[in-house]
Structures are given as C-alpha cells and as structure tokens.
Coordinates of C-alpha atoms (C1' of nucleotides) in Angstrom, one line a residue:
Chain A
M1 CA 75.3 115.9 57.0
T2 CA 77.6 117.4 59.2
A3 CA 76.9 118.0 62.9
R4 CA 77.8 121.8 62.0
A5 CA 75.0 121.5 59.6
L6 CA 72.8 120.3 62.1
A7 CA 73.5 123.3 64.4
N8 CA 71.5 125.5 61.9
D9 CA 68.6 123.7 62.5
I10 CA 65.8 123.6 64.3
Q11 CA 66.4 122.6 67.8
L12 CA 63.1 120.6 69.5
P13 CA 62.7 120.9 73.1
A14 CA 63.7 118.3 75.2
A15 CA 60.7 116.9 75.7
H16 CA 60.0 116.3 71.9
A17 CA 63.6 115.7 71.2
I18 CA 62.4 112.8 69.4
P19 CA 63.9 111.9 65.4
E20 CA 60.7 111.1 64.0
V21 CA 57.7 112.1 65.9
P22 CA 55.0 109.3 65.3
P23 CA 51.9 110.2 64.1
A24 CA 50.3 109.0 67.4
I25 CA 52.0 111.1 69.3
A26 CA 50.8 114.2 67.4
R27 CA 47.3 113.1 67.2
S28 CA 47.1 112.7 71.2
A29 CA 48.8 116.2 71.2
D30 CA 45.7 117.2 69.2
R31 CA 43.1 115.4 71.4
A32 CA 44.7 117.3 74.6
A33 CA 43.9 120.6 72.7
D34 CA 40.8 119.4 72.0
A35 CA 40.1 119.0 75.6
A36 CA 41.6 122.3 76.1
H37 CA 38.6 124.5 75.0
L38 CA 36.2 126.8 76.9
L39 CA 39.2 129.2 77.5
D40 CA 38.8 132.7 79.1
N41 CA 38.0 135.1 76.3
S42 CA 38.7 138.5 77.8
K43 CA 42.4 138.1 76.5
L44 CA 41.6 136.6 73.4
A45 CA 39.2 139.0 72.0
E46 CA 41.7 141.7 72.2
P47 CA 43.9 140.5 69.5
C48 CA 41.0 140.3 67.2
R49 CA 40.1 143.7 67.7
A50 CA 43.1 144.6 66.4
C51 CA 42.9 142.6 63.5
A52 CA 39.1 143.3 62.2
A53 CA 40.6 147.1 62.5
R54 CA 42.5 145.9 59.7
G55 CA 39.6 144.2 58.1
G56 CA 41.4 141.0 56.8
C57 CA 41.7 139.3 60.2
H58 CA 40.6 135.5 59.2
A59 CA 40.6 134.7 62.8
T60 CA 38.0 137.3 63.4
R61 CA 36.2 135.7 60.3
L62 CA 36.4 132.0 61.7
M63 CA 35.4 133.9 65.4
A64 CA 32.0 134.9 63.6
M65 CA 31.3 131.3 62.4
M66 CA 31.2 129.6 65.9
P67 CA 27.9 129.0 67.3
G68 CA 27.1 131.7 69.8
H69 CA 30.0 134.2 69.0
T70 CA 28.2 137.5 70.1
A71 CA 27.8 137.3 73.6
S72 CA 30.3 134.5 75.2
P73 CA 32.4 133.0 72.1
R74 CA 32.9 129.5 73.5
L75 CA 36.4 128.6 71.2
H76 CA 38.0 125.6 71.0
S77 CA 41.3 127.5 72.2
R78 CA 44.9 126.5 73.4
T79 CA 47.5 128.2 74.8
L80 CA 51.0 127.5 74.2
S81 CA 54.3 128.3 75.7
Q82 CA 57.3 129.1 73.9
G83 CA 58.5 126.0 72.0
E84 CA 55.6 124.0 72.3
H85 CA 53.9 122.3 69.1
V86 CA 50.1 122.9 68.0
F87 CA 50.7 120.2 65.8
Y88 CA 53.4 117.6 64.4
E89 CA 53.8 116.9 60.8
G90 CA 52.2 114.0 59.7
A91 CA 49.5 114.3 62.1
E92 CA 45.9 113.8 61.0
L93 CA 44.0 117.5 60.6
K94 CA 41.5 117.4 63.1
A95 CA 40.7 121.3 62.6
V96 CA 42.0 124.6 61.3
Y97 CA 44.0 127.0 63.8
A98 CA 44.2 130.6 63.8
V99 CA 46.8 132.4 65.7
K100 CA 44.7 134.7 68.5
A101 CA 47.7 135.8 69.9
G102 CA 51.6 135.5 70.2
S103 CA 53.3 134.0 67.1
V104 CA 54.3 130.6 65.7
K105 CA 56.7 129.4 63.2
T106 CA 56.0 126.4 60.4
Y107 CA 58.8 124.4 59.6
L108 CA 59.2 121.1 57.5
T109 CA 61.2 118.2 58.4
G110 CA 63.7 116.7 56.0
A111 CA 64.6 113.2 55.2
A112 CA 67.9 113.6 57.3
G113 CA 65.8 115.1 60.1
D114 CA 66.9 118.4 58.9
E115 CA 64.5 121.1 59.1
Q116 CA 63.3 124.3 56.9
V117 CA 61.0 127.4 58.7
V118 CA 58.8 127.9 56.1
S119 CA 56.9 130.8 57.5
F120 CA 55.8 133.0 60.3
H121 CA 52.6 133.3 61.7
F122 CA 51.0 136.1 63.7
P123 CA 47.4 136.9 64.9
G124 CA 44.5 136.6 62.8
E125 CA 46.5 134.5 60.4
L126 CA 45.4 130.9 59.7
L127 CA 47.6 127.5 59.8
S128 CA 46.8 124.6 58.5
L129 CA 45.9 125.3 54.9
D130 CA 48.1 122.9 53.5
A131 CA 46.4 119.7 54.9
L132 CA 42.9 120.5 53.4
G133 CA 43.5 118.1 50.5
T134 CA 45.3 115.2 52.0
R135 CA 43.8 115.7 55.4
L136 CA 47.3 115.0 57.0
H137 CA 49.3 118.0 58.2
G138 CA 52.1 118.8 55.8
S139 CA 54.1 120.8 58.2
S140 CA 54.9 121.2 61.9
V141 CA 53.8 124.6 63.9
M142 CA 55.8 125.7 66.9
A143 CA 54.9 128.7 69.2
L144 CA 57.9 131.5 69.0
E145 CA 56.5 132.5 72.6
N146 CA 53.5 132.5 74.7
T147 CA 50.7 131.9 72.2
V148 CA 47.1 131.2 71.9
V149 CA 45.4 129.4 68.8
C150 CA 41.8 129.0 68.2
A151 CA 40.9 125.4 66.4
V152 CA 38.1 125.7 64.0
H153 CA 36.5 122.6 62.9
V154 CA 37.1 121.7 59.1
A155 CA 33.1 120.6 58.9
H156 CA 32.5 124.0 60.0
L157 CA 34.9 126.0 57.5
E158 CA 33.2 124.1 54.9
E159 CA 29.8 124.9 55.5
Y160 CA 30.9 128.7 56.1
I161 CA 32.5 129.0 52.9
R162 CA 29.5 126.8 51.0
H163 CA 26.5 128.5 52.6
S164 CA 27.7 131.7 54.5
T165 CA 27.5 135.0 52.6
G166 CA 30.7 136.1 51.1
G167 CA 32.1 132.9 52.8
L168 CA 33.2 131.4 49.4
R169 CA 34.9 134.9 48.3
W170 CA 36.6 134.9 51.2
F171 CA 38.4 131.6 51.2
L172 CA 38.9 132.1 47.2
G173 CA 40.9 135.7 48.2
L174 CA 42.4 133.9 50.9
A175 CA 43.7 131.0 48.7
A176 CA 45.0 133.9 46.2
E177 CA 46.8 135.4 48.9
E178 CA 48.6 132.6 49.8
I179 CA 49.6 131.9 46.0
V180 CA 50.9 136.0 46.0
R181 CA 53.0 135.3 48.9
H182 CA 54.5 132.3 47.2
H183 CA 54.9 134.3 44.2
H184 CA 56.6 137.1 46.4
T185 CA 59.2 134.6 48.4
S186 CA 59.9 132.4 45.3
M187 CA 61.6 136.0 43.9
L188 CA 63.7 135.7 46.9
T189 CA 65.3 132.4 45.7
R190 CA 67.3 134.5 43.4
S191 CA 68.5 137.2 45.4
K192 CA 71.5 138.0 47.3
A193 CA 71.6 138.1 51.1
E194 CA 71.2 141.7 51.6
V195 CA 68.2 141.4 49.5
R196 CA 66.7 138.7 51.4
L197 CA 67.0 139.9 55.0
S198 CA 66.0 143.7 53.9
Y199 CA 62.7 142.2 52.5
F200 CA 62.3 140.3 55.4
L201 CA 62.5 143.0 57.9
L202 CA 60.1 145.1 55.8
D203 CA 57.3 142.4 55.5
L204 CA 57.5 141.8 59.1
S205 CA 57.0 145.6 59.4
M206 CA 54.0 145.7 57.2
H207 CA 52.6 142.7 59.2
F208 CA 52.7 144.8 62.4
R209 CA 51.6 147.8 61.1
G210 CA 48.6 145.9 59.6
R211 CA 48.1 145.0 63.2
G212 CA 47.7 148.2 64.3
N213 CA 51.4 148.5 66.2
Y214 CA 54.5 150.6 64.9
A215 CA 55.8 149.7 61.4
H216 CA 58.9 151.2 62.7
E217 CA 60.0 149.5 65.7
F218 CA 58.9 146.1 66.5
T219 CA 60.7 142.9 68.1
L220 CA 61.5 139.8 66.3
N221 CA 59.7 137.1 68.0
M222 CA 61.9 134.4 66.4
S223 CA 65.7 133.5 66.6
R224 CA 68.7 134.5 64.5
Q225 CA 68.6 130.7 63.4
D226 CA 65.0 131.0 62.9
I227 CA 65.4 133.9 60.4
G228 CA 68.8 132.1 59.0
N229 CA 67.1 129.2 58.1
H230 CA 63.9 130.5 56.8
L231 CA 66.2 133.2 54.5
G232 CA 68.6 130.2 53.6
L233 CA 71.3 132.0 54.8
A234 CA 73.7 131.2 57.8
I235 CA 73.3 132.7 60.8
E236 CA 76.6 134.3 60.7
T237 CA 75.5 136.1 57.7
V238 CA 72.3 137.4 59.0
S239 CA 74.4 138.7 62.0
R240 CA 76.5 140.4 60.0
L241 CA 74.1 141.8 57.8
M242 CA 72.2 143.2 60.7
T243 CA 75.4 144.7 62.1
R244 CA 76.3 146.4 58.2
F245 CA 72.5 147.7 58.0
Q246 CA 73.1 149.4 61.3
R247 CA 76.4 150.8 60.7
D248 CA 74.8 152.2 57.6
G249 CA 72.1 153.7 59.4
L250 CA 69.2 151.6 58.0
L251 CA 68.2 150.7 61.3
E252 CA 68.6 150.1 64.7
V253 CA 69.2 146.8 66.5
D254 CA 69.6 145.8 70.0
R255 CA 69.1 142.1 70.4
R256 CA 65.8 141.1 68.9
R257 CA 64.5 144.9 69.2
I258 CA 64.2 146.2 65.8
T259 CA 64.0 150.2 64.9
I260 CA 63.9 150.9 61.2
R261 CA 65.5 154.1 60.3
D262 CA 65.6 154.4 56.7
A263 CA 62.3 152.3 55.2
A264 CA 63.2 154.1 51.8
A265 CA 66.5 152.9 51.5
L266 CA 65.4 149.6 52.9
G267 CA 62.8 149.2 50.6
V268 CA 65.6 150.0 47.5
M269 CA 67.8 147.4 49.0
A270 CA 64.7 144.9 48.9
K271 CA 63.7 145.7 45.7
I272 CA 60.0 145.9 46.5
P273 CA 57.8 147.1 43.3
W274 CA 55.8 150.0 44.4
R275 CA 52.5 148.0 43.5
S276 CA 53.2 145.6 45.9
R277 CA 50.6 146.0 49.3
M278 CA 54.1 147.1 51.1
Q279 CA 53.8 150.3 49.1
Chain B
M1 CA 71.0 147.3 37.2
T2 CA 73.8 146.4 34.7
A3 CA 72.9 145.3 31.1
R4 CA 74.3 141.8 32.3
A5 CA 72.1 141.4 34.8
L6 CA 69.0 142.0 32.4
A7 CA 70.3 139.6 30.2
N8 CA 69.0 137.0 32.4
D9 CA 65.6 138.5 32.4
I10 CA 62.7 137.2 30.2
Q11 CA 62.7 138.4 26.8
L12 CA 59.4 139.7 25.7
P13 CA 58.6 139.2 21.8
A14 CA 59.0 141.7 19.9
A15 CA 55.5 142.4 19.1
H16 CA 55.2 143.0 23.4
A17 CA 58.4 144.4 24.3
I18 CA 57.0 147.3 26.2
P19 CA 58.3 148.7 29.2
E20 CA 55.0 148.3 31.2
V21 CA 51.7 146.6 29.6
P22 CA 49.0 148.7 30.2
P23 CA 45.8 147.1 31.3
A24 CA 44.5 148.0 28.2
I25 CA 46.2 145.8 25.9
A26 CA 46.0 143.0 28.6
R27 CA 42.1 143.3 28.2
S28 CA 41.5 143.4 24.5
A29 CA 43.7 140.3 24.4
D30 CA 41.3 138.8 26.8
R31 CA 38.4 139.8 24.7
A32 CA 40.1 138.3 21.9
A33 CA 40.5 134.9 23.4
D34 CA 36.6 135.3 24.4
A35 CA 36.2 135.4 20.9
A36 CA 37.9 132.6 19.8
H37 CA 36.0 129.7 21.7
L38 CA 34.2 126.9 19.5
L39 CA 37.5 125.3 18.8
D40 CA 38.0 121.9 17.4
N41 CA 37.7 119.6 19.9
S42 CA 39.3 116.5 18.6
K43 CA 42.8 117.5 20.0
L44 CA 41.9 119.1 23.0
A45 CA 39.9 116.1 24.1
E46 CA 43.3 113.9 24.3
P47 CA 45.5 115.7 26.7
C48 CA 42.5 115.4 29.1
R49 CA 41.8 111.7 28.4
A50 CA 45.4 111.7 29.4
C51 CA 44.5 113.8 32.6
A52 CA 41.6 111.7 33.4
A53 CA 43.7 108.5 33.7
R54 CA 45.8 109.7 36.1
G55 CA 42.4 110.9 38.2
G56 CA 43.9 114.8 39.4
C57 CA 43.6 116.9 36.3
H58 CA 41.9 119.9 37.0
A59 CA 41.3 120.9 33.3
T60 CA 38.6 117.7 33.3
R61 CA 36.8 118.9 36.5
L62 CA 36.6 122.2 34.6
M63 CA 35.2 121.0 31.4
A64 CA 32.9 118.5 33.5
M65 CA 31.1 122.1 34.7
M66 CA 31.0 123.2 31.3
P67 CA 27.4 123.0 29.7
G68 CA 26.8 120.2 27.5
H69 CA 30.1 118.6 28.1
T70 CA 29.6 115.2 27.0
A71 CA 28.6 115.5 23.7
S72 CA 30.3 118.5 21.9
P73 CA 31.9 120.6 24.8
R74 CA 31.8 124.6 23.7
L75 CA 35.1 125.3 25.2
H76 CA 36.2 129.3 25.5
S77 CA 39.4 127.7 24.2
R78 CA 42.3 129.6 22.6
T79 CA 45.5 128.5 20.9
L80 CA 48.9 130.5 21.6
S81 CA 51.7 130.3 19.6
Q82 CA 55.4 130.3 21.6
G83 CA 55.8 133.5 22.8
E84 CA 52.1 134.5 23.1
H85 CA 50.7 135.6 26.6
V86 CA 47.6 134.0 27.8
F87 CA 47.4 137.4 30.2
Y88 CA 49.6 140.2 31.6
E89 CA 50.0 141.0 35.1
G90 CA 47.8 144.0 36.2
A91 CA 45.2 142.7 33.6
E92 CA 41.8 142.2 34.8
L93 CA 41.0 138.9 35.6
K94 CA 38.0 137.6 33.3
A95 CA 38.5 133.7 34.1
V96 CA 40.7 131.0 35.3
Y97 CA 42.5 129.3 32.7
A98 CA 43.5 125.4 32.2
V99 CA 46.2 124.4 30.3
K100 CA 44.7 122.1 27.5
A101 CA 47.6 121.5 25.5
G102 CA 51.5 122.7 25.4
S103 CA 53.0 124.4 28.6
V104 CA 53.1 127.9 29.9
K105 CA 55.4 129.7 32.1
T106 CA 54.4 132.3 35.2
Y107 CA 56.2 135.3 35.9
L108 CA 56.6 138.4 37.6
T109 CA 57.7 141.7 36.5
G110 CA 59.7 143.7 39.3
A111 CA 59.8 147.5 39.5
A112 CA 63.1 147.7 37.5
G113 CA 61.7 145.7 34.7
D114 CA 63.3 142.7 35.3
E115 CA 61.2 139.3 35.7
Q116 CA 60.9 136.4 37.5
V117 CA 60.0 132.9 36.7
V118 CA 57.7 131.5 39.3
S119 CA 56.4 128.2 37.5
F120 CA 56.0 126.2 34.5
H121 CA 52.3 124.4 34.0
F122 CA 51.1 121.7 31.8
P123 CA 48.0 120.5 30.7
G124 CA 45.8 119.8 33.4
E125 CA 47.2 122.8 35.3
L126 CA 45.1 125.8 36.1
L127 CA 46.6 129.5 35.8
S128 CA 45.0 132.1 37.2
L129 CA 44.0 131.2 40.9
D130 CA 46.5 133.9 42.0
A131 CA 44.0 136.5 40.9
L132 CA 40.7 135.1 42.6
G133 CA 41.1 137.5 45.5
T134 CA 41.8 141.2 43.9
R135 CA 40.2 140.0 40.5
L136 CA 43.5 141.5 38.9
H137 CA 46.1 139.2 37.5
G138 CA 49.3 139.2 39.9
S139 CA 51.3 137.5 37.2
S140 CA 52.0 137.2 33.7
V141 CA 51.8 133.8 31.5
M142 CA 53.5 133.2 28.3
A143 CA 53.2 130.1 26.2
L144 CA 56.6 128.2 25.9
E145 CA 55.4 126.2 22.5
N146 CA 52.2 126.0 20.6
T147 CA 49.6 125.7 23.3
V148 CA 45.5 125.5 24.1
V149 CA 44.2 127.0 27.0
C150 CA 40.6 126.8 28.4
A151 CA 38.8 129.4 29.9
V152 CA 36.4 129.3 32.7
H153 CA 34.2 132.3 33.9
V154 CA 34.8 132.8 37.7
A155 CA 31.2 132.9 38.2
H156 CA 31.2 129.2 37.1
L157 CA 33.8 127.8 39.2
E158 CA 32.1 129.6 42.1
E159 CA 28.9 127.7 41.3
Y160 CA 30.8 124.6 40.7
I161 CA 32.8 124.9 43.9
R162 CA 29.3 125.9 46.2
H163 CA 26.7 123.3 44.8
S164 CA 28.6 120.6 43.0
T165 CA 29.4 117.5 44.9
G166 CA 32.7 117.1 45.8
G167 CA 33.3 120.6 43.9
L168 CA 34.2 122.3 47.4
R169 CA 36.3 119.3 48.4
W170 CA 38.0 119.4 45.0
F171 CA 38.9 123.1 45.4
L172 CA 39.9 123.0 48.8
G173 CA 42.5 120.1 47.7
L174 CA 43.4 122.1 45.2
A175 CA 44.4 125.2 47.3
A176 CA 46.6 122.7 49.7
E177 CA 48.2 121.6 46.6
E178 CA 49.6 125.0 46.1
I179 CA 50.4 125.3 49.2
V180 CA 52.3 122.1 49.9
R181 CA 54.2 123.2 46.6
H182 CA 55.2 126.4 47.9
H183 CA 56.4 124.7 50.8
H184 CA 58.3 122.8 48.6
T185 CA 60.3 125.3 46.8
S186 CA 60.9 127.1 49.9
M187 CA 63.2 124.7 50.8
L188 CA 65.3 125.2 47.7
T189 CA 66.1 128.6 48.8
R190 CA 68.7 127.4 50.9
S191 CA 69.9 124.6 48.7
K192 CA 73.0 124.7 46.7
A193 CA 72.7 124.6 42.9
E194 CA 73.2 120.9 42.4
V195 CA 70.3 120.2 44.8
R196 CA 68.0 122.8 43.1
L197 CA 68.7 121.4 39.6
S198 CA 68.0 118.0 40.5
Y199 CA 65.2 118.5 42.3
F200 CA 63.3 120.8 39.2
L201 CA 64.4 117.8 37.0
L202 CA 62.7 115.0 38.9
D203 CA 59.7 117.1 39.5
L204 CA 59.2 117.8 36.1
S205 CA 59.8 114.1 35.2
M206 CA 57.1 113.2 37.7
H207 CA 54.9 115.5 36.0
F208 CA 55.3 114.3 32.6
R209 CA 54.9 110.7 34.5
G210 CA 51.7 111.7 36.2
R211 CA 50.5 112.8 32.2
G212 CA 51.2 109.3 31.0
N213 CA 54.5 110.3 29.6
Y214 CA 57.7 108.6 30.4
A215 CA 59.4 109.7 33.2
H216 CA 62.7 108.8 32.3
E217 CA 63.0 110.8 29.1
F218 CA 61.2 114.3 28.2
T219 CA 62.1 117.1 26.5
L220 CA 62.8 120.7 28.4
N221 CA 60.0 123.4 26.9
M222 CA 61.8 125.7 28.4
S223 CA 65.4 127.4 27.7
R224 CA 68.5 127.3 29.7
Q225 CA 67.4 131.2 30.6
D226 CA 64.2 130.2 31.9
I227 CA 65.8 127.4 34.2
G228 CA 68.2 129.5 35.3
N229 CA 65.5 132.4 36.3
H230 CA 63.1 130.2 37.9
L231 CA 65.9 128.2 40.2
G232 CA 67.6 131.3 41.0
L233 CA 70.5 130.3 39.1
A234 CA 73.0 131.8 36.4
I235 CA 72.5 130.1 32.9
E236 CA 76.2 129.6 33.0
T237 CA 75.5 127.3 36.1
V238 CA 72.7 125.2 34.6
S239 CA 74.7 124.6 31.5
R240 CA 77.7 123.6 33.8
L241 CA 75.4 121.6 35.9
M242 CA 73.9 119.6 33.2
T243 CA 77.0 118.6 31.7
R244 CA 78.4 117.4 35.2
F245 CA 75.1 115.5 35.7
Q246 CA 76.1 114.1 31.9
R247 CA 79.6 113.5 32.7
D248 CA 78.8 111.6 36.1
G249 CA 76.3 109.3 34.5
L250 CA 73.1 110.8 36.2
L251 CA 71.5 111.8 32.7
E252 CA 71.9 112.3 29.3
V253 CA 71.4 115.8 27.8
D254 CA 70.8 116.6 24.2
R255 CA 70.0 120.0 23.5
R256 CA 66.6 120.0 25.3
R257 CA 66.0 116.1 25.1
I258 CA 66.8 115.0 28.8
T259 CA 67.3 111.2 29.5
I260 CA 67.3 110.4 33.1
R261 CA 70.0 107.5 33.7
D262 CA 69.9 107.5 37.5
A263 CA 67.0 108.3 39.0
A264 CA 67.8 107.1 42.3
A265 CA 71.2 109.1 42.5
L266 CA 69.2 112.4 41.2
G267 CA 66.8 111.9 44.1
V268 CA 69.2 111.6 46.7
M269 CA 71.1 114.8 45.4
A270 CA 67.5 116.5 45.8
K271 CA 67.3 115.1 49.0
I272 CA 63.7 114.4 48.4
P273 CA 62.2 112.9 51.2
W274 CA 60.5 109.4 50.7
R275 CA 56.9 110.4 51.9
S276 CA 57.0 112.9 49.0
R277 CA 54.5 112.9 46.2
M278 CA 57.6 112.0 44.0
Q279 CA 58.9 108.7 45.9
Chain C
dC1 C1' 73.3 129.9 3.6
dG2 C1' 74.5 133.5 6.5
dC3 C1' 73.3 135.8 10.5
dT4 C1' 71.1 135.8 15.3
dA5 C1' 70.0 134.0 19.2
dA6 C1' 71.2 130.1 22.2
dA7 C1' 74.3 127.0 24.9
dT8 C1' 78.7 125.8 26.2
dT9 C1' 83.4 126.4 28.3
dG10 C1' 87.2 128.9 30.6
dA11 C1' 89.2 132.0 34.2
dA12 C1' 88.8 135.4 37.7
dA13 C1' 85.9 138.2 41.0
dC14 C1' 82.8 138.2 44.4
dC15 C1' 79.4 136.5 47.9
dT16 C1' 78.5 132.8 51.4
dT17 C1' 79.3 129.8 54.0
dT18 C1' 82.3 127.1 57.3
dC19 C1' 85.3 127.0 60.7
dA20 C1' 87.1 129.0 65.2
dA21 C1' 86.9 131.7 69.0
dA22 C1' 85.1 135.4 71.8
dC23 C1' 81.4 137.4 74.0
dT24 C1' 76.7 138.3 76.0
dT25 C1' 72.4 136.9 77.5
dC26 C1' 69.2 134.4 80.4
dG27 C1' 67.9 130.8 83.5
dT28 C1' 68.6 127.8 87.1
dG29 C1' 70.7 126.6 91.2
dG30 C1' 73.4 127.5 95.6
Chain D
dC1 C1' 71.1 137.8 95.3
dC2 C1' 75.1 136.1 92.9
dA3 C1' 77.4 132.6 90.4
dC4 C1' 77.5 129.4 87.2
dG5 C1' 76.5 127.3 82.6
dA6 C1' 74.5 126.8 78.4
dA7 C1' 72.5 129.0 74.4
dG8 C1' 72.5 132.4 71.4
dT9 C1' 74.9 136.2 69.3
dT10 C1' 78.9 138.2 67.0
dT11 C1' 83.0 138.6 65.1
dG12 C1' 87.3 137.3 62.1
dA13 C1' 89.5 134.5 58.7
dA14 C1' 90.0 131.0 55.2
dA15 C1' 87.7 128.1 52.0
dG16 C1' 84.3 127.1 48.9
dG17 C1' 80.6 127.9 45.3
dT18 C1' 78.1 130.8 42.6
dT19 C1' 78.2 134.8 39.1
dT20 C1' 80.5 137.7 36.4
dC21 C1' 83.1 138.7 32.3
dA22 C1' 84.7 136.9 28.1
dA23 C1' 85.4 133.7 24.1
dT24 C1' 83.7 130.0 21.4
dT25 C1' 80.5 126.7 19.5
dT26 C1' 76.1 125.4 18.1
dA27 C1' 71.3 125.6 16.6
dG28 C1' 67.7 127.8 14.4
dC29 C1' 65.7 130.9 11.4
dG30 C1' 64.9 133.6 7.4

DNA sequence: CGCTAAATTGAAACCTTTCAAACTTCGTGG
DNA sequence: CCACGAAGTTTGAAAGGTTTCAATTTAGCG
C-alpha cells in the first residue's frame, strides 16, 4: 500500500496513533467510561426530547429502562471531544451505547492498517449492536465533534427485551431496520459517484429532518475524507461533485455547510424509489 | 435508463413478468405456501444435520422450536423450482423463512424496475428478517435452483426468543452477525473488481465448508448476471476476471464449477484480515 | 437438431483515481 | 492580535480501470 493510499484513510489522533490498539488499552478506556457516570442531565435530556418527538429514538427507549429515569435519570454517560473513541475494535463489549448528543463515525481497521468508514451515527442511535454475538466490538467508534454517549449494560438490554412490554417488538424492529439500511447501502455498490453522493446527502438530510431540524440546510459533521472513505470515492471526486452539484443549482456548498436547493433533482440523481422512507 | 442497462438486471420468469407485483399476488402465493406443509422430511432432515454439525444452523434452531419436532416434525415447508419466488417485496410478512435445501437470492426492485441482488442464501439461513419491523417484506426472494424453505410463524419466533433458554442470546447473535456481514460487504464498496470477486468466491467457499462440503470445489448456483449485479460489476467484467484468475492459476473455472487452486493468493487479493471468520 | 439464453472476447468510450500543485482554513505560539 | 505551520479542500491533467458496444462462441431446452 502506498503512502498516497494511506492518506485517504482515517488519521488517528496522536494519542491513539498506534498501529494496532491492544485490547488491553481499549478495555481500560471502557473502564474510564464506566467511572464517568452520574453526569449532568440538563443537556442530555434536550436531544432526547427531539428524538421522542420523532417517536423512534432508541436512546429514549434505553433511558426509559434505566432505574429512576423519570425524576433524575442516573445515566452511565460519557462526554467525548472530537477524535476521542467510544470504543475500539476488538475490545470486550461492556455495554451498548446510544448517542445522546453530537455525532460519531463507525469504522473498521483492515489488515494493512487501512480503514473503512462504515457509518455515521447521530443522537438517538445505538452503536455497539454488532458486538452482541461475539461480545467483542467488531468496529471502532470515534466522535466527530463534542459528543455524549450513554451506556446501557447488556444485561439491562436483555431484560428489557425479554420482560418489558413491547421490548421484543422494539428490538425486532431495530434489527430489521439495520438490515434494511444494509440493503439500501448495498445498492450504492453498483452506483456511480454522483448517485452515491446525492444519496448520502439526502439520507443525511432525512436524518436531520427526523430529528426536528431543517432538512434542506445542515452542516456535515464529517470531513471530506470521511465522506469519500465511506462512499468508496477519492476525496477529490467528492470535492469535484460538490462543486458540480453547486454549479448545477442542486445545492449550495459553503465549507461544511450544505443547503439543498433542488431536492427533487437530487432525488432523481440518487435514484430513490418513492416507497422509501425518504419519500 | 437504457435497454442495455436493463439487460444487467434480474429477469423475472415469464409467469411473473409484471412490472410491479401487486401485494395481492404475493399474498396468495404465501397462502399457497401455508397449504403445502406436512412435507416429506427424509430429504429435509439431511441438510439440517449438516448444519447441526456446524453448530450454527438457524434452520435447526427453528426446527427445534416447532411442536413435535423430534419424532415427525410437521413443518410448514414449501418446495420451489428454479425461478419461483418465496415472497415478493411489499408483501405482508406471514412467517420467517429458513432455507432447508437449495439456494435463493434476495433482491430489491428500484423505482425504474431495475433490480439489485442483495445477497444469496443457503441451507440453514433465515430469509425475511428485514420484515420484522414493518411486517412487510422489504425484498423479494427467488429460488436459484430446486429449493425447500421452511416457514416459522413470527409468533413462534417471538415466543422462542422470549421464553426459550438461550433463545434471546441466539437472536442477538443472529442480529449481530447480520450487521457484521453488512460491515464486511460495505468494505467492498471502495474496492476494485478483483477484490470484490475474490472476496465473493472465498466467502462462498467458506459457506460451503461450514455446511460440510468441500471448500475448494463447488458450483455457483447463480448466473454471472446475478454475480455481477450483486457485486456491482458488469457481467463482462466478471467473465474477464474469471478468465484472468484461471490464467494466473488462482482457480479453475468450468462453466459454473469452481475449483480453488490457490486460496492463499485469493485471500491476499481479497484483502481479508486474519481475524475474520474466513481465516 | 435448431433455437434461445448465457457466457466469452475484443475494442473504444467513459468515469474515477492518481499525481501534482495551489489555495483556504484553523489552531497555536509569538 | 497577527503570523506561521499544518491540515483540509479545491482544481487541473494524465493514467488506469470498468463499462459499454459489438460480435462470437458455447450451452441448455424444446
């Protein structure tokens, strides 16, 4: 692998610039997280309300199953700065995490140290579901900005699914949703660059709309590098397409600020079927 | 969309050559399946034993939860010929299906009638998990050869997860496995054609090995068109790569019969990490 | 045995990546 | 508060890989 190729990969912050992060390090990081519970909730509750408005916020669900959640929920929360990790691939699963505020990226590390951004996650979404089988994290999660995550012990999750009303249905729906998302992204494999990027932007737009924000105006929390890596495109291609989309009046780009001007045309380009959740 | 582009899409058999299959049709097909239970089990049991040997056969799990499974399991089974559908996208979910014998492909239908092969499934695997949330099938499933599927009512599945020992753990693992598979395939998005195809062949090889068959010699149940569609490659590219792989001594290709000659080299080409389940 | 579908092979067009360089932004330190 | 350096982004030009178009060969089926 050339140095050029590596340049398109994720850059770990200096403190974590270790070729292979040993499980021991990751575990100690998790222990630190456990110690950082009993956090101020005034700020945490805010994004959850936004999620609840949507009715599909998984974080709210998880909050509801925490002991004493109504009055003053004692969450096992953790704040992260940009670049900090929630957990590393290979680490032991100690809890399922929900994003409370901010945003994160999930990525895999290849044999050659190269990395692949699998997905981005926003408030209300769960993070470590892929570890429920092996009990080892199959991916790493890094904060894209100042972020708050909430940890729920797996035992609590299992109890909730097994005994709570609607808990099982909730989880079945969650699993199904994950698979459907997989199906959608797999359609991008055969698509051209413009389809991938337009789909990505619209998907993001719908995410923000679902959270009660403007759908046509938002800021990208991730770098061009992350976008390109995630979509399987060179960052130059992403940049060029952004420019072209703006030239064609589809959207306005100001650094990481995106304004969608012609959502319909963008939808046609993304080849989004009507039945899809993004209409 | 040009006629040429459509040529790479799935061709429905004449009997089903309807642009949009109405849910009514799909539902009647499901009803026919329900009527076709009480099937001969002598042949059905065989692939299940093979799965049981592996220890991870979901069909076996599901069989175990059927009433009276030990002596003469009364399975809601259904036999399909090549080209027949288990269910169509948009149809109401009536049961979760497991492949008992044969093989199927799962695909989505786009707005323009174009289609995308999402995955292939073999004995022991479950099919309609993506419908557990909406209770509507999010994808269509077609038999690639003479195939037998077993239907398990969702209520039974839920009861099993909730009350049976290890049932929940089993399902959590299943969901996690699905997500991990998603992660792996998403790595192919940014890969070149040779990586995609070599990964596909090795993945298939491991599938067969897990089922007690030879890992280095197997036959492709699907057409080049299906392979190309699934991998996001033109069928010509698939064909050319097959030829090249053979020329380079990586494998031998005789029509749909594949013999892997140099699995190590193929693994290097596929960039498979050591920790992966495919070693 | 002939027809039709599937698969293979060749050549040109197209798209994306790669290489290279300039430019902008942001954080840090003077 | 400004300057500087590092990182991120944009833009151009050439190289490479994949698709498309076209034609041929092979296999499957009635």
